[in-house]
Amino acid sequence: MDYFILLTVSGISIGVIYGLIGMGYALIFKATSVVNFAQGEVMMLISYMAFSIASSWSLPFWSLLGVCVVLSGVVGLLIERIFIRPMLGQDVFSTVMVTIGMAVMIRAVVVLIWGADPMVLPTDIGDSGVEFGMVFLYTAQIYAIGFLAVCVFGMWAFLRFSRMGVAMRATAARETTALLMGINVTRVYALAWAIAAVIAGVSGVLLGTIYGLGPDMWTQGLRAFPAVILGGLDSVFGAAISGILIGVLENLSEGYIGHGLKEISGFLVILVVLMIRPYGLFGTPEIERV
Amino acid sequence: MLNVNNVQIVYDNVIEAVRDASLTVDEGQIVTLLGSNGAGKSTILKGISGVLYPEEGDIIGGTITLDGENMIGRKPDEIVRSGVVLVPEGRQLFEPLTVEENLMMGGITRNRSAAAEALEYVFSVFPRVKEKRGMIAGYLSGGEQQMVAIGRALMSRPRLLMLDEPSLGLAPQIIAEIFEAVTDLSKQSNVSVLLVEQNAELALSIASYGYIIENGRVVMDGTPAKLMNNEDVKEFYLGFSESGNRRNMRDVKHYKRRKRWLS
């Protein structure tokens, strides 16, 4: 039983990161119908930037996080402006290819600038943590869980109640009509990319604090992908929940069945789920009147 | 108010959809644009709204002016702000959104309080829409969807409302209701209407001026009375033969009678 709880809790704490990255995928897909394969790379880039900032000025954790939020927002806007906007009106597939190219580029740039050695993200919450019974959680892990909750609630409120959020959903539903109504579609797109980058950035800082930095950090983005598919590509909320689900599942399958299953268990689950619900657990099926 | 002058529109740089189309809509007037499928009616409306570019369309000649000011090259949201709005063909609601959210999106170019005011105005024009405000738009009936679509456009409090085939796929009773509402709009709120329709008889019954478009060019224009008395319009758009009787479909031989305007 103890073993089970241990696996579950550590599964949740990595699942939270999947959920956060997944929310970024889902948000961009929802607004622009592009799957941004560079989501994990953006996360890696921001966490390395955070490393440079943290090692130059020893900022307290919250200030570091604040700086990274602004920084990642700018990175998101730049990516949209430089790589994505010129692709407007082109095939979605071409845009997806651009994001894959971007992903490879960011990986290379990170290694080029910061080197390929694993590093520790020096923050002042570093090794501190809280003990719950027999499980020990790092402060950053607790923050990550809290941040996911804040993101889920924030995104829900944003998409439901703010005019910009509703405009985002409207653009997702019908782009041409959104133009006709006077919605500034390019601004909606830019905002989606910025928000996704901010979520990725914050999760990057948290992930870096918990597990350290390394040139293979981007694989977390790949791991988070089954979570988005499972939750439904267009469901921001679904991505968050399924992220946790996949995280726990990965850990349990590795702990009980065997090593090596961790990498594939997520994909196995989505295979089964998609057979039953092709639009994912929380995705929206097409509205059809009969 | 709106002047379209010798406009030429091409898709993909080569396919000419509209050539030398000219039309005028005056304050508070209902003007109808008639023509068969593919004549270029919708393209003209899209050109006025500035939304040709997602379909690789471009206006390569002529002028479009609103009160003397150039409209070509303006962004779609600027055109909505200037008071010209299009209700697209086939309603095109934001299906996953509620009716009220759909309407709020129509008012996105206006500030919050103006949009709230406009919402009340739309509810007064279409009381049925108010009843359905919380429903998901995709699940409404066709007639209700059309009302939401028109209401959504009205949220920007336009001076010129462009309707692209509002009767498409609706029952005659609903069509009558919607046309009545449109007539009231132009009379009471002084909204000008540019109406594209397949149903010529219906459109001419509420319009004060009409244009007939074929193969991308305006081939005839005039008051409804003049158009309805024209032999060609009667035959090809209203479905009467030269003798004035309703045509028997067995006798249809289009190839025998050339339209006189095709010289």
Coordinates of C-alpha atoms in Angstrom, one line a residue:
Chain A
M1 CA 0.0 0.0 0.0
D2 CA 2.8 2.4 0.9
Y3 CA 4.4 1.6 -2.4
F4 CA 1.2 2.3 -4.2
I5 CA 0.8 5.7 -2.5
L6 CA 4.4 6.6 -3.2
L7 CA 4.0 5.8 -6.9
T8 CA 0.7 7.6 -7.1
V9 CA 2.0 10.8 -5.5
S10 CA 5.1 11.0 -7.6
G11 CA 3.0 10.2 -10.6
I12 CA 0.8 13.1 -9.7
S13 CA 3.7 15.4 -9.3
I14 CA 5.1 14.6 -12.8
G15 CA 1.6 14.4 -14.2
V16 CA 1.0 18.0 -13.1
I17 CA 3.8 19.0 -15.4
Y18 CA 2.3 17.0 -18.3
G19 CA -1.0 18.6 -17.6
L20 CA 0.5 22.1 -17.8
I21 CA 2.4 21.4 -21.0
G22 CA -0.8 19.7 -22.3
M23 CA -2.8 22.8 -21.6
G24 CA -0.5 24.7 -23.8
Y25 CA -1.0 22.3 -26.6
A26 CA -4.7 22.3 -26.2
L27 CA -5.0 26.1 -26.0
I28 CA -3.1 26.6 -29.2
F29 CA -4.9 23.9 -31.0
K30 CA -8.3 25.2 -29.8
A31 CA -7.6 28.7 -31.0
T32 CA -5.6 28.1 -34.2
S33 CA -6.1 24.4 -35.0
V34 CA -2.3 24.0 -35.1
V35 CA -0.6 21.4 -32.9
N36 CA 2.5 23.1 -31.6
F37 CA 5.1 20.4 -31.4
A38 CA 7.6 22.9 -29.9
Q39 CA 5.7 23.2 -26.6
G40 CA 8.2 21.1 -24.7
E41 CA 11.0 23.0 -26.3
V42 CA 9.6 26.4 -25.3
M43 CA 9.4 25.0 -21.8
M44 CA 13.1 24.0 -22.0
L45 CA 14.2 27.3 -23.4
I46 CA 12.5 29.3 -20.6
S47 CA 13.9 27.1 -17.9
Y48 CA 17.4 27.6 -19.3
M49 CA 16.8 31.3 -19.5
A50 CA 15.6 31.1 -15.9
F51 CA 19.0 29.4 -15.1
S52 CA 20.9 32.3 -16.6
I53 CA 18.8 34.8 -14.7
A54 CA 19.0 32.9 -11.4
S55 CA 22.7 32.5 -11.6
S56 CA 23.4 36.1 -12.5
W57 CA 21.2 37.7 -9.9
S58 CA 20.1 35.6 -7.0
L59 CA 16.4 36.5 -7.1
P60 CA 13.9 35.1 -4.7
F61 CA 11.8 32.3 -6.3
W62 CA 8.7 34.4 -6.8
S63 CA 10.6 37.3 -8.5
L64 CA 12.3 34.8 -10.7
L65 CA 8.9 33.3 -11.6
G66 CA 7.6 36.7 -12.3
V67 CA 10.5 37.6 -14.6
C68 CA 10.0 34.3 -16.4
V69 CA 6.3 34.9 -16.9
V70 CA 7.0 38.1 -18.7
L71 CA 9.9 36.6 -20.6
S72 CA 7.9 33.6 -21.8
G73 CA 5.0 35.8 -22.8
V74 CA 7.5 37.7 -25.0
V75 CA 9.0 34.5 -26.4
G76 CA 5.5 33.3 -27.2
L77 CA 4.6 36.5 -29.0
L78 CA 7.9 36.5 -30.9
I79 CA 7.4 32.9 -32.0
E80 CA 3.9 33.7 -33.3
R81 CA 5.0 36.8 -35.0
I82 CA 8.2 35.4 -36.7
F83 CA 7.3 31.8 -37.5
I84 CA 3.5 31.4 -37.3
R85 CA 2.0 34.5 -38.7
P86 CA 3.6 34.2 -42.1
M87 CA 2.0 30.8 -42.3
L88 CA -1.5 32.2 -41.9
G89 CA -3.8 31.1 -44.7
Q90 CA -1.5 28.2 -45.5
D91 CA -2.3 24.6 -44.9
V92 CA -2.5 23.7 -41.2
F93 CA -0.1 20.8 -41.9
S94 CA 2.6 23.2 -43.1
T95 CA 2.3 25.2 -40.0
V96 CA 2.7 22.0 -37.9
M97 CA 5.8 21.2 -39.8
V98 CA 7.1 24.7 -39.0
T99 CA 6.6 24.0 -35.3
I100 CA 8.5 20.8 -35.6
G101 CA 11.3 22.7 -37.3
M102 CA 11.1 25.2 -34.5
A103 CA 11.4 22.5 -32.0
V104 CA 14.6 21.1 -33.4
M105 CA 16.0 24.6 -33.7
I106 CA 15.3 25.5 -30.1
R107 CA 16.9 22.2 -28.9
A108 CA 20.0 23.0 -30.9
V109 CA 20.2 26.6 -29.7
V110 CA 19.8 25.6 -26.1
V111 CA 22.7 23.2 -26.3
L112 CA 24.7 25.7 -28.3
I113 CA 24.3 28.4 -25.6
W114 CA 24.1 26.5 -22.4
G115 CA 25.9 23.3 -23.3
A116 CA 24.7 19.7 -23.0
D117 CA 25.6 19.0 -19.3
P118 CA 22.9 18.6 -16.8
M119 CA 22.6 21.6 -14.5
V120 CA 20.8 22.6 -11.3
L121 CA 18.4 25.5 -11.4
P122 CA 19.6 27.5 -8.4
T123 CA 16.5 28.8 -6.6
D124 CA 16.0 29.5 -3.0
I125 CA 13.3 26.9 -2.6
G126 CA 15.7 24.3 -3.9
D127 CA 15.6 21.3 -1.5
S128 CA 13.0 22.5 0.9
G129 CA 9.8 20.5 1.1
V130 CA 7.0 19.2 3.2
E131 CA 6.5 15.7 4.5
F132 CA 3.0 14.2 4.3
G133 CA 3.0 11.1 6.3
M134 CA 5.5 9.0 4.5
V135 CA 5.6 10.9 1.2
F136 CA 7.9 13.9 0.8
L137 CA 7.0 16.6 -1.6
Y138 CA 9.4 19.4 -2.7
T139 CA 8.1 22.9 -2.4
A140 CA 8.3 23.2 -6.2
Q141 CA 6.1 20.1 -6.6
I142 CA 3.5 21.7 -4.3
Y143 CA 3.7 24.9 -6.3
A144 CA 3.3 23.0 -9.5
I145 CA 0.1 21.4 -8.2
G146 CA -1.1 24.8 -7.1
F147 CA -0.2 26.4 -10.4
L148 CA -2.1 23.8 -12.4
A149 CA -5.1 24.4 -10.3
V150 CA -4.8 28.2 -10.8
C151 CA -4.3 27.6 -14.6
V152 CA -7.3 25.4 -14.9
F153 CA -9.5 27.7 -13.1
G154 CA -8.1 30.8 -14.7
M155 CA -8.4 29.4 -18.2
W156 CA -12.0 28.3 -17.5
A157 CA -12.9 31.7 -16.3
F158 CA -11.1 33.4 -19.2
L159 CA -12.7 31.3 -21.9
R160 CA -16.2 31.5 -20.3
F161 CA -16.5 35.1 -19.1
S162 CA -14.0 37.4 -20.8
R163 CA -14.8 38.8 -24.2
M164 CA -11.3 37.9 -25.5
G165 CA -11.8 34.4 -24.2
V166 CA -15.2 34.0 -25.9
A167 CA -13.7 35.5 -29.0
M168 CA -11.0 32.8 -28.9
R169 CA -13.7 30.1 -28.8
A170 CA -15.6 31.9 -31.6
T171 CA -12.4 32.1 -33.7
A172 CA -11.8 28.4 -33.1
A173 CA -15.4 27.6 -34.2
R174 CA -15.5 29.7 -37.3
E175 CA -12.6 31.8 -38.4
T176 CA -14.1 33.6 -41.3
T177 CA -17.2 34.5 -39.4
A178 CA -15.1 35.8 -36.6
L179 CA -13.4 38.1 -39.1
L180 CA -16.8 39.2 -40.3
M181 CA -17.9 40.1 -36.8
G182 CA -14.9 42.3 -36.4
I183 CA -12.9 40.0 -34.1
N184 CA -9.2 40.7 -34.5
V185 CA -8.2 37.2 -35.3
T186 CA -4.4 37.8 -35.4
R187 CA -4.6 39.3 -31.9
V188 CA -6.5 36.2 -30.7
Y189 CA -3.8 33.9 -32.2
A190 CA -1.0 35.9 -30.7
L191 CA -2.7 35.8 -27.3
A192 CA -3.1 32.0 -27.5
W193 CA 0.6 31.6 -28.3
A194 CA 1.5 34.0 -25.5
I195 CA -0.6 32.2 -22.9
A196 CA 0.6 28.8 -23.9
A197 CA 4.2 30.0 -23.7
V198 CA 3.6 31.5 -20.2
I199 CA 2.2 28.2 -19.0
A200 CA 5.1 26.3 -20.6
G201 CA 7.6 28.8 -19.1
V202 CA 6.3 28.5 -15.5
S203 CA 6.2 24.7 -15.7
G204 CA 9.7 24.8 -17.1
V205 CA 10.9 26.7 -14.1
L206 CA 9.1 24.4 -11.7
L207 CA 10.4 21.3 -13.6
G208 CA 13.9 22.7 -13.6
T209 CA 13.7 23.3 -9.8
I210 CA 12.5 19.8 -9.1
Y211 CA 14.5 17.6 -11.6
G212 CA 17.3 19.9 -12.8
L213 CA 18.0 21.0 -16.3
G214 CA 19.2 18.9 -19.1
P215 CA 19.3 18.8 -22.9
D216 CA 16.6 16.1 -22.9
M217 CA 14.0 18.2 -21.0
W218 CA 12.0 18.6 -24.2
T219 CA 11.0 15.0 -24.0
Q220 CA 8.5 16.0 -21.3
G221 CA 6.6 17.7 -24.1
L222 CA 6.5 14.4 -26.0
R223 CA 5.3 12.6 -22.9
A224 CA 2.6 15.2 -22.3
F225 CA 1.2 14.6 -25.8
P226 CA -0.7 11.5 -24.9
A227 CA -2.3 13.5 -22.2
V228 CA -3.7 16.0 -24.7
I229 CA -5.0 13.4 -27.0
L230 CA -6.5 11.5 -24.1
G231 CA -8.2 14.7 -22.8
G232 CA -9.3 15.8 -26.3
L233 CA -7.1 18.0 -28.3
D234 CA -9.4 21.0 -27.9
S235 CA -10.1 20.6 -24.2
V236 CA -7.8 22.7 -22.0
F237 CA -9.4 21.3 -18.9
G238 CA -9.2 17.7 -20.3
A239 CA -5.5 18.2 -20.9
A240 CA -4.9 19.1 -17.2
I241 CA -6.8 16.1 -15.9
S242 CA -5.4 13.6 -18.3
G243 CA -1.9 14.9 -17.6
I244 CA -2.2 13.8 -14.0
L245 CA -3.9 10.6 -15.2
I246 CA -1.1 9.7 -17.5
G247 CA 1.6 10.7 -14.9
V248 CA 0.1 8.3 -12.4
L249 CA -0.4 5.6 -14.9
E250 CA 3.2 5.8 -16.1
N251 CA 4.4 5.4 -12.6
L252 CA 2.1 2.6 -11.6
S253 CA 2.9 0.6 -14.8
E254 CA 6.6 1.0 -14.2
G255 CA 6.4 0.2 -10.6
Y256 CA 4.2 -2.9 -10.9
I257 CA 4.8 -4.3 -14.3
G258 CA 8.3 -3.4 -15.3
H259 CA 10.9 -1.0 -16.4
G260 CA 10.4 0.5 -19.9
L261 CA 6.7 0.5 -19.8
K262 CA 6.8 4.1 -18.5
E263 CA 7.5 5.4 -22.0
I264 CA 4.7 3.6 -23.7
S265 CA 1.9 3.1 -21.2
G266 CA 0.5 6.6 -22.0
F267 CA 0.3 5.8 -25.7
L268 CA -1.3 2.4 -25.0
V269 CA -4.0 4.0 -23.0
I270 CA -4.8 6.6 -25.7
L271 CA -5.1 3.8 -28.2
V272 CA -7.8 2.2 -26.2
V273 CA -9.6 5.4 -25.3
L274 CA -9.6 6.8 -28.8
M275 CA -11.3 3.6 -30.0
I276 CA -14.2 4.3 -27.7
R277 CA -14.2 8.1 -27.7
P278 CA -12.5 9.3 -30.9
Y279 CA -12.6 13.0 -29.7
G280 CA -10.9 12.2 -26.3
L281 CA -12.3 12.1 -22.8
F282 CA -13.3 15.8 -22.7
G283 CA -13.1 16.9 -26.3
T284 CA -16.1 18.3 -28.1
P285 CA -17.7 16.1 -30.6
E286 CA -19.0 18.0 -33.7
I287 CA -22.4 19.6 -33.1
E288 CA -24.8 18.1 -35.6
R289 CA -28.5 18.6 -35.6
V290 CA -30.5 15.6 -36.8
Chain B
M1 CA -24.4 55.8 -49.0
L2 CA -22.6 52.7 -50.3
N3 CA -21.2 53.0 -53.8
V4 CA -19.7 50.0 -55.6
N5 CA -18.1 51.1 -58.8
N6 CA -16.9 48.9 -61.6
V7 CA -15.5 46.4 -59.2
Q8 CA -13.5 43.5 -60.5
I9 CA -12.7 40.6 -58.2
V10 CA -10.4 37.6 -59.0
Y11 CA -9.6 34.5 -57.0
D12 CA -6.1 33.0 -57.1
N13 CA -5.1 35.9 -59.4
V14 CA -6.7 34.3 -62.4
I15 CA -10.3 33.2 -61.8
E16 CA -12.5 36.2 -62.5
A17 CA -15.5 36.0 -60.2
V18 CA -16.8 39.6 -60.6
R19 CA -16.3 42.0 -63.4
D20 CA -17.5 45.6 -63.7
A21 CA -20.1 45.3 -60.9
S22 CA -21.6 48.6 -59.9
L23 CA -24.3 49.2 -57.4
T24 CA -25.5 51.8 -55.0
V25 CA -27.3 51.5 -51.7
D26 CA -28.9 54.7 -50.2
E27 CA -29.8 55.5 -46.6
G28 CA -32.7 53.4 -45.3
Q29 CA -33.1 51.6 -48.6
I30 CA -33.5 47.9 -49.2
V31 CA -31.6 46.9 -52.3
T32 CA -31.6 43.4 -53.7
L33 CA -29.0 41.5 -55.7
L34 CA -30.4 38.7 -57.8
G35 CA -28.7 36.1 -59.8
S36 CA -28.2 32.4 -60.2
N37 CA -25.6 30.3 -58.4
G38 CA -22.0 31.3 -59.1
A39 CA -23.0 34.7 -60.5
G40 CA -20.7 36.5 -58.0
K41 CA -23.3 37.8 -55.6
S42 CA -21.6 36.5 -52.5
T43 CA -18.2 37.5 -53.7
I44 CA -19.4 41.1 -54.0
L45 CA -20.6 41.0 -50.4
K46 CA -17.4 39.5 -49.2
G47 CA -15.5 42.1 -51.2
I48 CA -17.4 44.9 -49.4
S49 CA -16.7 43.2 -46.0
G50 CA -13.0 42.8 -46.7
V51 CA -13.0 39.0 -46.2
L52 CA -11.8 37.9 -49.6
Y53 CA -8.2 37.3 -48.6
P54 CA -8.7 34.0 -46.6
E55 CA -10.0 32.6 -49.9
E56 CA -7.2 34.1 -52.0
G57 CA -9.6 36.6 -53.5
D58 CA -8.6 40.1 -54.4
I59 CA -10.3 43.3 -55.7
I60 CA -8.2 44.3 -58.7
G61 CA -10.2 47.1 -60.1
G62 CA -12.9 49.6 -59.3
T63 CA -13.9 51.4 -56.1
I64 CA -16.0 50.7 -53.1
T65 CA -16.9 53.8 -51.1
L66 CA -19.0 54.4 -48.0
D67 CA -20.1 58.1 -47.8
G68 CA -17.3 58.9 -50.2
E69 CA -14.6 57.1 -48.2
N70 CA -12.6 54.3 -49.7
M71 CA -13.4 50.9 -48.2
I72 CA -11.0 48.7 -50.2
G73 CA -8.0 47.5 -48.3
R74 CA -9.5 48.2 -44.9
K75 CA -9.4 45.4 -42.3
P76 CA -12.6 43.5 -41.6
D77 CA -13.0 44.9 -38.1
E78 CA -12.6 48.5 -39.4
I79 CA -15.3 47.9 -41.9
V80 CA -17.6 46.6 -39.1
R81 CA -16.8 49.7 -37.1
S82 CA -17.7 51.9 -40.0
G83 CA -21.2 50.4 -39.9
V84 CA -21.2 47.7 -42.6
V85 CA -21.8 44.2 -41.6
L86 CA -22.5 40.9 -43.4
V87 CA -24.8 38.0 -42.4
P88 CA -23.0 35.2 -44.2
E89 CA -24.7 32.6 -46.3
G90 CA -25.9 29.6 -44.3
R91 CA -25.9 31.4 -41.0
Q92 CA -22.4 30.4 -39.9
L93 CA -23.1 30.7 -36.2
F94 CA -20.4 29.9 -33.7
E95 CA -22.0 26.5 -33.0
P96 CA -20.4 25.6 -29.7
L97 CA -21.1 28.9 -28.1
T98 CA -24.4 29.9 -26.5
V99 CA -26.8 32.3 -28.3
E100 CA -25.9 35.1 -26.0
E101 CA -22.1 34.5 -26.5
N102 CA -22.8 34.5 -30.3
L103 CA -24.5 37.9 -30.0
M104 CA -21.8 39.3 -27.8
M105 CA -19.3 38.4 -30.5
G106 CA -21.3 40.4 -32.9
G107 CA -20.8 43.4 -30.6
I108 CA -17.1 42.9 -30.1
T109 CA -16.2 46.1 -31.9
R110 CA -18.2 48.1 -29.4
N111 CA -17.5 48.7 -25.7
R112 CA -19.2 46.7 -23.0
S113 CA -22.1 49.0 -22.2
A114 CA -22.9 49.7 -25.8
A115 CA -22.9 46.0 -26.5
A116 CA -25.2 45.4 -23.5
E117 CA -27.6 48.0 -24.9
A118 CA -27.4 46.5 -28.4
L119 CA -28.3 43.1 -26.8
E120 CA -31.5 44.5 -25.5
Y121 CA -32.2 46.0 -29.0
V122 CA -31.6 42.7 -30.7
F123 CA -33.9 41.0 -28.2
S124 CA -36.6 43.5 -29.0
V125 CA -36.2 42.8 -32.7
F126 CA -36.3 39.0 -32.2
P127 CA -38.1 38.2 -29.0
R128 CA -37.7 34.5 -29.8
V129 CA -33.9 34.9 -29.5
K130 CA -34.2 36.2 -26.0
E131 CA -36.0 33.0 -24.9
K132 CA -33.1 30.9 -26.3
R133 CA -30.2 33.1 -25.0
G134 CA -28.7 30.4 -22.8
M135 CA -28.8 27.6 -25.4
I136 CA -26.0 26.3 -27.5
A137 CA -26.4 27.9 -30.8
G138 CA -25.7 24.8 -32.8
Y139 CA -28.8 23.1 -31.5
L140 CA -31.3 25.7 -32.5
S141 CA -33.7 25.2 -35.4
G142 CA -32.7 26.7 -38.8
G143 CA -35.1 29.7 -38.4
E144 CA -33.9 30.5 -35.0
Q145 CA -30.3 30.2 -36.2
Q146 CA -31.0 32.7 -38.9
M147 CA -32.5 35.1 -36.4
V148 CA -29.4 34.7 -34.2
A149 CA -27.2 35.3 -37.2
I150 CA -29.1 38.5 -38.1
G151 CA -29.2 39.6 -34.5
R152 CA -25.5 39.0 -34.1
A153 CA -24.9 41.3 -37.1
L154 CA -27.2 43.9 -35.6
M155 CA -25.1 43.9 -32.4
S156 CA -22.7 46.2 -34.1
R157 CA -25.6 48.6 -34.8
P158 CA -24.8 48.7 -38.5
R159 CA -26.0 51.4 -40.9
L160 CA -25.8 48.9 -43.7
L161 CA -26.8 45.3 -43.1
M162 CA -25.9 42.8 -45.9
L163 CA -27.8 39.6 -46.0
D164 CA -26.6 36.6 -48.0
E165 CA -29.5 34.4 -48.8
P166 CA -31.4 34.6 -45.5
S167 CA -34.1 32.3 -46.8
L168 CA -31.7 29.4 -47.5
G169 CA -33.3 26.1 -46.3
L170 CA -36.1 27.7 -44.2
A171 CA -39.8 27.1 -44.2
P172 CA -42.0 29.7 -45.9
Q173 CA -43.6 30.8 -42.7
I174 CA -40.2 31.4 -41.1
I175 CA -39.0 33.2 -44.2
A176 CA -42.0 35.5 -44.0
E177 CA -41.2 36.3 -40.4
I178 CA -37.6 37.1 -41.1
F179 CA -38.4 39.3 -44.1
E180 CA -40.9 41.1 -42.0
A181 CA -38.3 41.8 -39.4
V182 CA -35.8 43.0 -42.1
T183 CA -38.5 45.4 -43.5
D184 CA -39.2 46.7 -40.1
L185 CA -35.5 47.3 -39.5
S186 CA -35.1 49.4 -42.5
K187 CA -38.3 51.4 -41.8
Q188 CA -38.0 51.9 -38.1
S189 CA -34.3 51.9 -37.4
N190 CA -33.3 53.4 -40.8
V191 CA -30.9 50.5 -41.5
S192 CA -30.0 50.1 -45.1
V193 CA -30.2 46.5 -46.4
L194 CA -28.3 44.9 -49.2
L195 CA -30.1 41.6 -49.8
V196 CA -28.8 38.7 -51.9
E197 CA -31.5 36.2 -52.7
Q198 CA -32.3 33.3 -54.9
N199 CA -36.0 33.8 -54.2
A200 CA -36.4 36.7 -56.6
E201 CA -40.1 37.2 -56.1
L202 CA -39.7 37.5 -52.4
A203 CA -36.7 39.8 -52.6
L204 CA -38.4 42.1 -55.1
S205 CA -41.4 42.3 -52.9
I206 CA -39.6 44.1 -50.1
A207 CA -36.8 45.9 -52.1
S208 CA -37.0 49.4 -53.4
Y209 CA -34.3 48.7 -56.1
G210 CA -32.8 45.6 -57.6
Y211 CA -29.8 44.5 -59.6
I212 CA -29.5 41.3 -61.6
I213 CA -26.0 39.8 -61.8
E214 CA -24.9 37.1 -64.3
N215 CA -21.5 35.8 -64.8
G216 CA -20.0 38.4 -62.6
R217 CA -21.5 41.4 -64.2
V218 CA -24.6 43.5 -63.5
V219 CA -26.8 42.9 -66.5
M220 CA -29.9 44.8 -65.4
D221 CA -31.1 47.1 -62.7
G222 CA -34.2 49.0 -61.8
T223 CA -37.1 49.3 -59.5
P224 CA -38.9 46.1 -58.6
A225 CA -41.8 47.1 -60.8
K226 CA -39.6 47.5 -63.8
L227 CA -37.7 44.3 -63.2
M228 CA -40.8 42.3 -62.6
N229 CA -42.2 43.4 -65.9
N230 CA -39.2 42.5 -67.8
E231 CA -39.8 39.4 -70.0
D232 CA -36.4 37.8 -69.2
V233 CA -36.7 38.4 -65.5
K234 CA -40.2 36.9 -65.6
E235 CA -39.0 33.9 -67.4
F236 CA -35.7 33.2 -65.7
Y237 CA -36.2 34.5 -62.2
L238 CA -39.9 34.5 -61.5
G239 CA -40.8 31.3 -63.4
F240 CA -43.4 32.7 -65.7
S241 CA -43.5 32.1 -69.4
E242 CA -44.1 34.8 -71.9
S243 CA -47.8 34.3 -71.8
G244 CA -47.8 35.1 -68.1
N245 CA -48.7 31.6 -67.0
R246 CA -46.7 29.7 -64.5
R247 CA -44.3 27.5 -66.5
N248 CA -44.9 23.9 -66.9
M249 CA -41.6 22.2 -66.2
R250 CA -42.1 19.8 -69.0
D251 CA -41.9 22.6 -71.5
V252 CA -38.7 24.1 -70.2
K253 CA -36.3 24.5 -73.0
H254 CA -33.8 27.0 -71.9
Y255 CA -31.6 26.7 -74.9
K256 CA -34.3 27.8 -77.3
R257 CA -34.8 31.2 -75.8
R258 CA -31.7 33.3 -75.4
K259 CA -31.7 36.0 -72.7
R260 CA -32.0 39.3 -74.6
W261 CA -29.3 40.9 -72.5
L262 CA -26.7 38.4 -73.8
S263 CA -26.2 40.0 -77.1

